[in-house]
Coordinates of N, CA and C in Angstrom, one line a residue:
G26 N -28.7 12.0 119.9 CA -28.3 10.7 120.3 C -29.4 9.7 120.2
T27 N -29.1 8.4 120.4 CA -30.1 7.4 120.3 C -30.9 7.4 121.6
Q28 N -32.0 6.6 121.7 CA -32.8 6.6 122.9 C -32.0 5.9 124.0
S29 N -31.2 4.9 123.7 CA -30.4 4.2 124.7 C -29.4 5.2 125.3
E30 N -28.8 6.0 124.5 CA -27.8 7.0 125.0 C -28.5 8.0 125.9
I31 N -29.8 8.4 125.5 CA -30.5 9.4 126.3 C -30.9 8.7 127.7
D32 N -31.3 7.4 127.6 CA -31.7 6.7 128.9 C -30.5 6.6 129.8
Y33 N -29.3 6.3 129.2 CA -28.1 6.2 130.0 C -27.8 7.5 130.7
K34 N -27.9 8.6 130.0 CA -27.6 9.9 130.7 C -28.6 10.2 131.8
I35 N -29.9 9.9 131.5 CA -30.9 10.1 132.5 C -30.6 9.3 133.8
A36 N -30.1 8.1 133.7 CA -29.8 7.2 134.8 C -28.5 7.6 135.5
D37 N -27.7 8.4 134.8 CA -26.4 8.8 135.4 C -26.6 9.9 136.5
P38 N -26.2 9.6 137.7 CA -26.5 10.6 138.8 C -25.7 11.9 138.6
S39 N -26.4 13.0 139.0 CA -25.7 14.3 139.0 C -25.5 14.7 140.5
F40 N -24.3 15.0 140.8 CA -24.0 15.3 142.2 C -24.1 16.8 142.5
V41 N -25.1 17.4 141.9 CA -25.4 18.9 142.1 C -26.9 19.0 142.3
D42 N -27.2 19.8 143.3 CA -28.6 20.2 143.5 C -28.9 21.6 143.0
M43 N -30.0 21.8 142.4 CA -30.3 23.2 141.9 C -31.8 23.5 142.3
Q44 N -31.9 24.8 142.8 CA -33.3 25.3 143.1 C -33.5 26.6 142.3
V45 N -34.6 26.7 141.7 CA -34.9 27.9 140.9 C -36.2 28.5 141.4
T46 N -36.2 29.8 141.7 CA -37.4 30.5 142.1 C -37.4 31.8 141.4
A47 N -38.7 32.2 141.0 CA -38.9 33.4 140.2 C -40.0 34.2 140.8
L48 N -39.9 35.5 141.0 CA -40.9 36.4 141.5 C -41.2 37.4 140.5
K49 N -42.5 37.6 140.2 CA -43.0 38.5 139.2 C -43.7 39.7 139.9
N50 N -43.2 40.9 139.7 CA -43.8 42.1 140.1 C -44.1 43.0 138.9
G51 N -45.4 43.0 138.5 CA -45.8 43.7 137.3 C -45.1 43.0 136.1
N52 N -44.4 43.7 135.3 CA -43.7 43.2 134.1 C -42.3 42.7 134.4
Q53 N -41.9 42.9 135.7 CA -40.5 42.6 136.0 C -40.5 41.2 136.7
V54 N -39.5 40.4 136.3 CA -39.3 39.1 136.8 C -37.9 39.0 137.5
N55 N -37.9 38.7 138.8 CA -36.6 38.5 139.6 C -36.4 37.0 139.8
I56 N -35.3 36.5 139.4 CA -35.0 35.1 139.5 C -33.8 34.8 140.4
S57 N -33.9 33.8 141.2 CA -32.8 33.3 142.0 C -32.5 31.8 141.6
V58 N -31.3 31.5 141.5 CA -30.9 30.1 141.3 C -29.8 29.7 142.3
I59 N -30.1 28.7 143.1 CA -29.1 28.2 144.0 C -28.5 26.9 143.5
V60 N -27.2 26.8 143.4 CA -26.5 25.6 142.9 C -25.7 25.1 144.1
T61 N -26.0 23.9 144.5 CA -25.3 23.3 145.6 C -24.6 22.0 145.2
P62 N -23.3 21.9 145.1 CA -22.6 20.7 144.8 C -22.7 19.7 146.0
L63 N -23.0 18.5 145.7 CA -23.0 17.5 146.8 C -21.7 16.8 147.0
S64 N -20.7 17.1 146.1 CA -19.4 16.6 146.3 C -18.5 17.6 145.5
T65 N -17.2 17.6 145.9 CA -16.2 18.5 145.2 C -15.9 17.9 143.9
M66 N -16.0 18.7 142.8 CA -15.7 18.2 141.5 C -14.7 19.1 140.7
N67 N -13.8 18.5 140.1 CA -12.8 19.3 139.3 C -13.2 19.5 137.9
I68 N -14.3 20.3 137.8 CA -14.8 20.6 136.5 C -14.6 22.1 136.3
Y69 N -14.0 22.5 135.2 CA -13.7 23.9 135.0 C -14.5 24.4 133.8
N70 N -14.5 25.8 133.6 CA -15.3 26.4 132.6 C -16.7 26.1 132.6
L71 N -17.3 26.2 133.8 CA -18.8 25.9 134.0 C -19.5 27.2 133.8
K72 N -20.7 27.1 133.2 CA -21.6 28.2 133.0 C -23.0 27.8 133.5
L73 N -23.6 28.7 134.2 CA -25.0 28.6 134.6 C -25.9 29.4 133.6
N74 N -26.7 28.7 132.8 CA -27.5 29.3 131.9 C -29.0 29.4 132.4
I75 N -29.6 30.6 132.3 CA -30.9 30.8 132.7 C -31.8 31.3 131.6
A76 N -32.8 30.6 131.3 CA -33.7 31.0 130.2 C -35.1 31.2 130.7
V77 N -35.8 32.2 130.2 CA -37.2 32.4 130.5 C -38.0 32.0 129.2
T78 N -38.9 31.1 129.4 CA -39.7 30.6 128.3 C -41.1 30.9 128.4
E79 N -41.8 31.0 127.2 CA -43.3 31.1 127.2 C -43.8 29.7 127.0
E80 N -44.6 29.2 128.0 CA -45.0 27.8 128.0 C -45.7 27.4 126.7
S81 N -46.7 28.2 126.2 CA -47.4 27.8 125.0 C -48.1 29.0 124.5
Y82 N -48.4 29.0 123.2 CA -49.3 29.9 122.6 C -49.8 29.3 121.3
H83 N -51.0 29.8 120.8 CA -51.6 29.4 119.6 C -51.6 30.6 118.6
Y84 N -51.0 30.3 117.4 CA -50.9 31.4 116.4 C -51.1 30.8 115.0
I85 N -52.0 31.3 114.3 CA -52.4 30.7 113.0 C -51.9 31.6 111.8
G86 N -51.1 32.7 112.2 CA -50.7 33.6 111.1 C -49.4 33.3 110.4
G87 N -48.8 32.2 110.8 CA -47.5 31.8 110.2 C -47.6 31.2 108.9
S88 N -46.5 30.9 108.3 CA -46.4 30.4 106.9 C -46.4 28.8 106.9
T89 N -46.5 28.2 108.1 CA -46.5 26.7 108.2 C -47.8 26.3 108.7
T90 N -48.0 25.0 108.8 CA -49.2 24.4 109.3 C -49.2 24.2 110.8
Q91 N -48.0 24.6 111.4 CA -47.9 24.5 112.9 C -48.6 25.7 113.5
H92 N -49.5 25.5 114.4 CA -50.2 26.6 115.0 C -50.0 26.6 116.5
D93 N -49.6 25.5 117.1 CA -49.4 25.5 118.6 C -47.9 25.4 118.9
F94 N -47.4 26.2 119.7 CA -46.0 26.3 120.0 C -45.8 26.2 121.6
F95 N -44.7 25.4 122.0 CA -44.6 25.1 123.4 C -43.1 25.5 123.8
Y96 N -43.0 26.0 125.0 CA -41.7 26.3 125.7 C -40.8 27.1 124.7
V97 N -41.3 28.2 124.3 CA -40.6 29.1 123.4 C -39.6 30.0 124.2
M98 N -38.3 29.9 123.9 CA -37.4 30.7 124.7 C -37.5 32.2 124.3
R99 N -37.7 33.0 125.4 CA -37.9 34.4 125.1 C -36.6 35.2 125.5
K100 N -35.9 34.8 126.6 CA -34.7 35.6 127.0 C -33.8 34.8 127.8
M101 N -32.5 34.8 127.5 CA -31.4 34.3 128.3 C -30.9 35.4 129.2
L102 N -30.7 35.0 130.5 CA -30.2 36.0 131.4 C -28.9 35.6 132.0
P103 N -27.9 36.6 132.0 CA -28.1 38.0 131.5 C -28.1 38.0 130.0
D104 N -27.5 37.0 129.3 CA -27.5 36.9 127.9 C -27.0 35.5 127.6
A105 N -26.7 35.2 126.3 CA -26.4 33.8 125.9 C -25.1 33.3 126.4
S106 N -24.2 34.2 126.9 CA -22.9 33.8 127.4 C -23.0 33.2 128.8
G107 N -24.2 33.3 129.5 CA -24.4 32.6 130.8 C -23.7 33.3 131.9
N108 N -23.8 32.6 133.1 CA -23.2 33.1 134.3 C -22.0 32.2 134.7
T109 N -20.9 32.9 135.0 CA -19.7 32.1 135.3 C -19.8 31.5 136.7
M110 N -19.4 30.2 136.8 CA -19.5 29.5 138.1 C -18.1 29.5 138.7
D111 N -18.0 29.5 140.1 CA -16.8 29.2 140.8 C -16.6 27.7 140.8
S112 N -15.5 27.3 141.4 CA -15.2 25.9 141.5 C -16.3 25.2 142.4
L113 N -16.6 24.0 142.0 CA -17.7 23.3 142.8 C -17.1 22.6 144.0
V114 N -17.4 23.1 145.2 CA -17.0 22.6 146.4 C -18.1 22.0 147.2
A115 N -18.0 20.8 147.7 CA -19.1 20.1 148.4 C -19.8 20.9 149.4
N116 N -21.1 21.0 149.3 CA -22.0 21.6 150.2 C -21.8 23.1 150.4
I117 N -21.1 23.8 149.4 CA -21.0 25.2 149.4 C -21.8 25.8 148.3
P118 N -23.0 26.3 148.6 CA -23.9 26.8 147.6 C -23.4 28.1 146.9
Q119 N -23.8 28.2 145.6 CA -23.6 29.4 144.9 C -24.9 30.0 144.4
T120 N -25.2 31.2 144.7 CA -26.5 31.8 144.4 C -26.3 32.9 143.3
F121 N -27.3 32.8 142.4 CA -27.2 33.8 141.3 C -28.6 34.5 141.2
F122 N -28.6 35.8 140.9 CA -29.8 36.6 140.8 C -29.8 37.3 139.4
Q123 N -30.9 37.2 138.8 CA -31.1 37.9 137.5 C -32.5 38.5 137.5
N124 N -32.7 39.6 136.8 CA -34.0 40.2 136.6 C -34.1 40.8 135.2
Y125 N -35.3 40.9 134.8 CA -35.6 41.5 133.4 C -37.1 42.0 133.4
T126 N -37.3 43.0 132.7 CA -38.6 43.6 132.5 C -39.1 43.3 131.1
F127 N -40.2 42.5 131.1 CA -40.7 42.0 129.8 C -41.9 42.9 129.3
T128 N -42.1 42.8 128.0 CA -43.3 43.5 127.4 C -44.3 42.4 127.0
Y129 N -45.6 42.6 127.4 CA -46.6 41.6 126.9 C -47.3 42.3 125.8
A130 N -47.2 41.7 124.6 CA -47.7 42.3 123.4 C -48.9 41.5 122.8
D131 N -49.6 42.1 121.9 CA -50.7 41.5 121.2 C -50.1 40.4 120.3
I132 N -50.6 39.2 120.4 CA -50.1 38.1 119.6 C -50.1 38.3 118.1
E133 N -51.0 39.2 117.6 CA -51.2 39.5 116.2 C -50.2 40.5 115.7
T134 N -49.6 41.3 116.6 CA -48.8 42.4 116.2 C -47.3 42.3 116.7
T135 N -47.0 41.4 117.5 CA -45.7 41.3 118.1 C -44.7 41.0 117.0
A136 N -43.6 41.8 117.0 CA -42.6 41.6 116.0 C -41.7 40.4 116.3
A137 N -41.3 39.6 115.3 CA -40.4 38.5 115.5 C -39.1 39.0 115.9
G138 N -38.4 38.2 116.7 CA -37.0 38.6 117.2 C -37.0 39.5 118.4
T139 N -38.1 39.8 119.0 CA -38.1 40.6 120.2 C -38.2 39.6 121.4
Y140 N -38.1 40.2 122.6 CA -38.2 39.4 123.8 C -39.7 39.4 124.4
D141 N -40.6 40.0 123.6 CA -42.0 40.1 124.0 C -42.6 38.8 124.2
F142 N -43.5 38.8 125.3 CA -44.4 37.6 125.4 C -45.6 37.8 124.6
W143 N -46.1 36.7 124.0 CA -47.2 36.8 123.1 C -48.5 36.6 123.9
T144 N -48.4 36.1 125.1 CA -49.6 35.9 125.9 C -49.5 36.8 127.2
N145 N -49.2 36.2 128.3 CA -49.1 37.1 129.5 C -48.0 36.5 130.5
G146 N -47.8 37.2 131.5 CA -46.7 36.8 132.5 C -47.0 35.6 133.3
N147 N -48.3 35.1 133.2 CA -48.6 33.9 134.0 C -48.3 32.6 133.1
N148 N -47.7 32.8 132.0 CA -47.4 31.7 131.0 C -45.9 31.5 130.9
M149 N -45.2 31.8 132.0 CA -43.8 31.8 132.0 C -43.3 30.5 132.7
T150 N -42.1 30.0 132.3 CA -41.4 29.0 133.0 C -39.9 29.4 132.9
V151 N -39.2 29.3 134.0 CA -37.7 29.6 134.0 C -37.0 28.2 134.0
V152 N -36.0 28.1 133.1 CA -35.2 26.9 133.0 C -33.8 27.3 133.3
A153 N -33.1 26.6 134.2 CA -31.7 26.8 134.5 C -31.0 25.5 134.2
F154 N -29.8 25.6 133.6 CA -29.0 24.4 133.4 C -27.5 24.7 133.6
L155 N -26.8 23.9 134.3 CA -25.4 24.0 134.5 C -24.7 23.2 133.5
Q156 N -23.8 23.9 132.8 CA -23.2 23.3 131.6 C -21.7 23.4 131.6
N157 N -21.0 22.4 131.2 CA -19.6 22.4 130.9 C -19.4 23.1 129.6
N158 N -18.9 24.3 129.6 CA -18.8 25.2 128.4 C -17.8 24.7 127.4
T159 N -16.9 23.7 127.8 CA -15.9 23.2 126.9 C -16.5 22.0 126.1
T160 N -17.1 21.1 126.9 CA -17.7 19.9 126.3 C -19.1 20.0 125.9
K161 N -19.8 21.1 126.5 CA -21.2 21.3 126.3 C -22.1 20.3 127.0
E162 N -21.5 19.5 127.8 CA -22.3 18.6 128.6 C -23.1 19.3 129.7
V163 N -24.4 19.0 129.8 CA -25.3 19.6 130.9 C -25.1 18.7 132.1
I164 N -24.6 19.4 133.2 CA -24.4 18.7 134.4 C -25.7 18.5 135.3
Q165 N -26.5 19.5 135.3 CA -27.8 19.5 136.0 C -28.7 20.5 135.5
S166 N -30.0 20.4 135.6 CA -31.0 21.4 135.2 C -32.1 21.4 136.2
A167 N -32.9 22.5 136.1 CA -34.1 22.6 137.0 C -35.0 23.6 136.4
F168 N -36.3 23.4 136.7 CA -37.4 24.3 136.3 C -37.9 25.1 137.4
G169 N -38.4 26.3 137.2 CA -39.0 27.1 138.2 C -40.2 27.8 137.6
S170 N -41.3 27.8 138.3 CA -42.5 28.5 137.9 C -42.5 29.9 138.4
I171 N -43.3 30.8 137.8 CA -43.3 32.2 138.3 C -44.3 32.4 139.4
S172 N -43.9 33.0 140.4 CA -44.8 33.3 141.5 C -45.0 34.9 141.6
S173 N -46.1 35.3 142.1 CA -46.4 36.7 142.3 C -46.0 37.0 143.7
G174 N -45.6 38.3 143.9 CA -45.2 38.7 145.3 C -46.4 38.6 146.2
I175 N -46.1 38.3 147.5 CA -47.1 38.1 148.5 C -46.9 39.2 149.5
N176 N -47.9 40.0 149.9 CA -47.8 41.0 150.9 C -47.7 40.4 152.3
E177 N -47.2 41.1 153.2 CA -47.0 40.6 154.6 C -48.4 40.2 155.1
E178 N -49.4 40.9 154.8 CA -50.7 40.6 155.4 C -51.3 39.2 155.0
N179 N -50.8 38.7 153.8 CA -51.3 37.5 153.3 C -50.5 36.3 153.6
I180 N -49.5 36.4 154.4 CA -48.6 35.3 154.6 C -49.2 34.4 155.8
S181 N -49.4 33.1 155.5 CA -50.1 32.3 156.5 C -49.1 31.4 157.2
E182 N -48.0 31.0 156.5 CA -47.0 30.1 157.1 C -45.9 30.8 157.8
N183 N -45.4 31.9 157.2 CA -44.2 32.6 157.8 C -44.6 34.0 157.9
H184 N -44.2 34.7 158.9 CA -44.4 36.2 159.1 C -43.1 36.9 159.2
F185 N -43.1 38.1 158.6 CA -41.9 38.9 158.7 C -42.3 40.3 158.7
K186 N -41.4 41.2 159.3 CA -41.6 42.6 159.3 C -40.3 43.3 159.2
I187 N -40.3 44.5 158.6 CA -39.1 45.4 158.5 C -39.4 46.6 159.3
F188 N -38.4 47.0 160.2 CA -38.6 48.2 160.9 C -37.2 48.8 161.2
P189 N -37.1 50.1 161.4 CA -38.2 51.1 161.1 C -38.4 51.2 159.6
N190 N -39.5 51.7 159.2 CA -39.8 51.9 157.8 C -40.6 53.3 157.7
P191 N -40.0 54.3 157.2 CA -38.7 54.4 156.4 C -37.5 54.1 157.3
V192 N -36.4 53.7 156.6 CA -35.1 53.3 157.2 C -34.2 54.5 157.1
N193 N -33.4 54.7 158.1 CA -32.3 55.7 158.0 C -31.0 55.0 157.8
E194 N -30.4 54.3 158.7 CA -29.2 53.6 158.6 C -29.3 52.1 158.6
N195 N -29.9 51.6 159.6 CA -30.0 50.1 159.8 C -31.5 49.7 159.9
A196 N -31.8 48.6 159.2 CA -33.1 48.0 159.2 C -33.0 46.7 160.0
I197 N -34.1 46.4 160.7 CA -34.2 45.1 161.4 C -35.3 44.3 160.7
I198 N -34.9 43.1 160.3 CA -35.9 42.1 159.7 C -36.2 41.0 160.7
E199 N -37.4 40.9 161.1 CA -37.8 39.8 162.0 C -38.6 38.8 161.2
I200 N -38.2 37.5 161.3 CA -38.9 36.4 160.6 C -39.4 35.4 161.6
D201 N -40.6 35.0 161.5 CA -41.1 33.9 162.4 C -41.3 32.7 161.5
L202 N -40.4 31.8 161.6 CA -40.4 30.6 160.7 C -41.2 29.5 161.4
K203 N -42.1 28.9 160.7 CA -42.9 27.8 161.3 C -42.0 26.5 161.2
K204 N -41.0 26.5 160.4 CA -40.1 25.3 160.3 C -38.7 25.8 159.8
S205 N -37.7 25.1 160.0 CA -36.4 25.4 159.5 C -36.4 25.5 158.0
A206 N -35.7 26.6 157.4 CA -35.8 26.8 156.0 C -34.6 27.6 155.5
N207 N -34.2 27.4 154.3 CA -33.2 28.2 153.6 C -33.8 29.6 153.3
V208 N -33.1 30.7 153.7 CA -33.6 32.0 153.5 C -32.6 32.8 152.6
I209 N -33.2 33.4 151.6 CA -32.4 34.3 150.7 C -33.1 35.6 150.6
I210 N -32.3 36.7 150.8 CA -32.9 38.1 150.7 C -32.3 38.8 149.5
T211 N -33.2 39.4 148.8 CA -32.7 40.3 147.7 C -33.5 41.6 147.8
I212 N -32.8 42.7 147.5 CA -33.4 44.1 147.5 C -33.2 44.7 146.1
C213 N -34.3 45.2 145.5 CA -34.2 45.8 144.2 C -34.7 47.2 144.3
N214 N -34.1 48.1 143.5 CA -34.5 49.5 143.4 C -35.7 49.5 142.4
Q215 N -36.2 50.7 142.2 CA -37.4 50.9 141.4 C -37.1 50.7 139.9
L216 N -35.9 50.5 139.5 CA -35.5 50.2 138.1 C -35.4 48.7 137.9
G217 N -35.6 48.0 139.0 CA -35.5 46.5 139.0 C -34.1 46.0 139.1
E218 N -33.1 46.9 139.5 CA -31.8 46.5 139.6 C -31.6 45.9 141.0
I219 N -30.9 44.8 141.1 CA -30.6 44.2 142.4 C -29.4 44.9 143.1
V220 N -29.7 45.5 144.3 CA -28.7 46.3 145.0 C -28.2 45.6 146.2
Y221 N -28.8 44.5 146.5 CA -28.3 43.7 147.6 C -28.9 42.3 147.5
S222 N -28.0 41.3 147.8 CA -28.5 39.9 147.8 C -27.6 39.1 148.7
K223 N -28.2 38.2 149.5 CA -27.4 37.4 150.4 C -28.2 36.1 150.7
N224 N -27.5 35.0 150.7 CA -28.1 33.7 151.1 C -27.7 33.5 152.6
Y225 N -28.8 33.5 153.4 CA -28.6 33.3 154.8 C -28.6 31.8 155.2
C226 N -28.6 31.0 154.2 CA -28.6 29.5 154.4 C -29.7 29.1 155.3
Q227 N -29.5 28.0 156.0 CA -30.6 27.3 156.8 C -30.8 28.1 158.1
L228 N -32.0 28.6 158.3 CA -32.3 29.2 159.6 C -33.2 28.3 160.4
N229 N -33.1 28.4 161.7 CA -33.9 27.5 162.5 C -35.3 27.9 162.7
E230 N -36.2 27.0 163.0 CA -37.6 27.3 163.3 C -37.6 28.3 164.4
G231 N -38.7 29.2 164.3 CA -38.9 30.2 165.4 C -38.5 31.6 164.9
K232 N -38.5 32.5 165.8 CA -38.2 33.9 165.5 C -36.7 34.2 165.2
Q233 N -36.4 34.7 164.1 CA -35.1 35.1 163.7 C -35.0 36.6 163.4
T234 N -33.9 37.2 163.8 CA -33.7 38.6 163.6 C -32.4 38.8 162.8
I235 N -32.6 39.6 161.7 CA -31.5 39.9 160.8 C -31.3 41.4 160.8
S236 N -30.1 41.9 160.9 CA -29.8 43.3 160.8 C -29.2 43.6 159.4
F237 N -29.7 44.7 158.8 CA -29.3 45.0 157.5 C -28.8 46.5 157.4
D238 N -27.6 46.7 157.0 CA -27.0 48.1 156.9 C -27.5 48.7 155.6
C239 N -28.3 49.8 155.7 CA -28.8 50.5 154.5 C -28.0 51.7 154.2
S240 N -26.9 51.9 154.9 CA -26.1 53.2 154.7 C -25.6 53.3 153.2
G241 N -25.5 52.2 152.5 CA -25.0 52.3 151.1 C -26.1 52.5 150.1
L242 N -27.4 52.6 150.6 CA -28.5 52.8 149.6 C -28.9 54.3 149.6
N243 N -29.2 54.7 148.4 CA -29.7 56.1 148.2 C -31.1 56.2 148.7
N244 N -31.5 57.4 149.0 CA -32.9 57.7 149.4 C -33.9 57.2 148.3
G245 N -35.0 56.6 148.7 CA -35.9 56.1 147.7 C -36.7 54.9 148.2
L246 N -37.5 54.4 147.2 CA -38.4 53.2 147.5 C -37.7 51.9 147.0
Y247 N -37.8 50.8 147.7 CA -37.1 49.6 147.3 C -38.1 48.4 147.5
N248 N -37.9 47.4 146.8 CA -38.6 46.1 146.9 C -37.8 45.1 147.7
F249 N -38.3 44.7 148.8 CA -37.6 43.7 149.6 C -38.2 42.3 149.3
N250 N -37.4 41.4 148.8 CA -37.9 40.0 148.5 C -37.2 39.0 149.3
M251 N -38.0 38.1 149.9 CA -37.4 37.1 150.7 C -37.8 35.7 150.2
L252 N -36.9 34.9 149.9 CA -37.2 33.5 149.5 C -37.0 32.6 150.7
I253 N -38.1 32.0 151.2 CA -38.1 31.1 152.3 C -38.4 29.7 151.8
G254 N -37.4 28.9 151.7 CA -37.6 27.6 151.1 C -38.0 27.7 149.7
D255 N -39.2 27.3 149.3 CA -39.7 27.5 147.9 C -40.7 28.6 147.8
K256 N -40.9 29.4 148.8 CA -41.9 30.5 148.8 C -41.3 31.8 148.8
I257 N -41.9 32.8 148.1 CA -41.4 34.1 148.1 C -42.4 35.1 148.7
V258 N -41.9 35.9 149.6 CA -42.7 37.0 150.1 C -42.0 38.3 149.8
S259 N -42.8 39.4 149.7 CA -42.2 40.7 149.3 C -42.9 41.8 150.1
K260 N -42.1 42.9 150.2 CA -42.6 44.1 150.9 C -41.9 45.3 150.4
K261 N -42.5 46.4 150.4 CA -41.8 47.6 150.0 C -41.3 48.4 151.2
F262 N -40.2 49.0 151.1 CA -39.7 49.8 152.2 C -38.9 51.0 151.6
S263 N -38.7 52.0 152.3 CA -38.1 53.2 151.8 C -36.9 53.6 152.7
V264 N -35.9 54.3 152.1 CA -34.8 54.8 152.8 C -34.9 56.3 152.7
M265 N -34.8 56.9 153.9 CA -35.0 58.4 154.0 C -34.0 58.9 155.1
R266 N -33.3 59.9 154.7 CA -32.3 60.5 155.7 C -32.5 62.0 155.8

C-alpha cells in the first residue's frame, strides 16, 4: 500500500489488547499470549499467529551482496495455520500457550530450511498478530522479548513457594504480591509439553494462596512457570506417590 494508506491504518484504533511473554529454559522456549478484547466484535475466522524470529545475524557466505539480516522468521507456532480464536467478547481474555525446542547451530554450517538459530537464544523476539483469516487484515500485533527463568531465591519483587515438594495429590502455591497483577501459571513436563495452564486473572496485592490438584500428573519432575504481570518466575517440583 501507499504511505498514506499505511498511516491511515496506524491511526485506526484497535479494540484488542495483546500481551506476549516468553520464557527460555535451555533450548526450550515457552510462550504465552493473552488476547483481551476491549469491546465485543462480530469478527469470525480469526487466527492468532505466533512467530519466533532471530533478531539479526551477519553472514557473508551467500550469493548476494547482502550480509546483514534482521528479524528472520525461524518458526511459526504451532505451525503456519495459526491458533484458532473464540468469539471476541469484551473484557474476556483468551490465553494461548506454545513451546518449542530450538537448535543453536554454527552459522557456517547451518542448513537452509531448518528452524535452527544461527546465533544464540538471546537473539530471539516473539511476534504475535491477530488476523482475520478471510480478509487477511491484521487486527492487532505485539512483540515479546525472551526472558530466562528466575529461581525463587533471586526474586526481589514477588515471592512464591510450592509445598509440599515432592507433591502427592495437592500442591499449595503461595504468592506474596507487592502489587496487584495478572497471574498465569503453566506447568511443563521434561519433554517441554504443557500439561497444565490457567489464567488466574488479576490477583490483589499481598499474600495469595492457590491450590493445585496434581492427581492427574504422572510421577516425575516438572517445570512450574508463573507469569506475574510482565515478569516470569520458575521453579522445579516433582510428583511422587
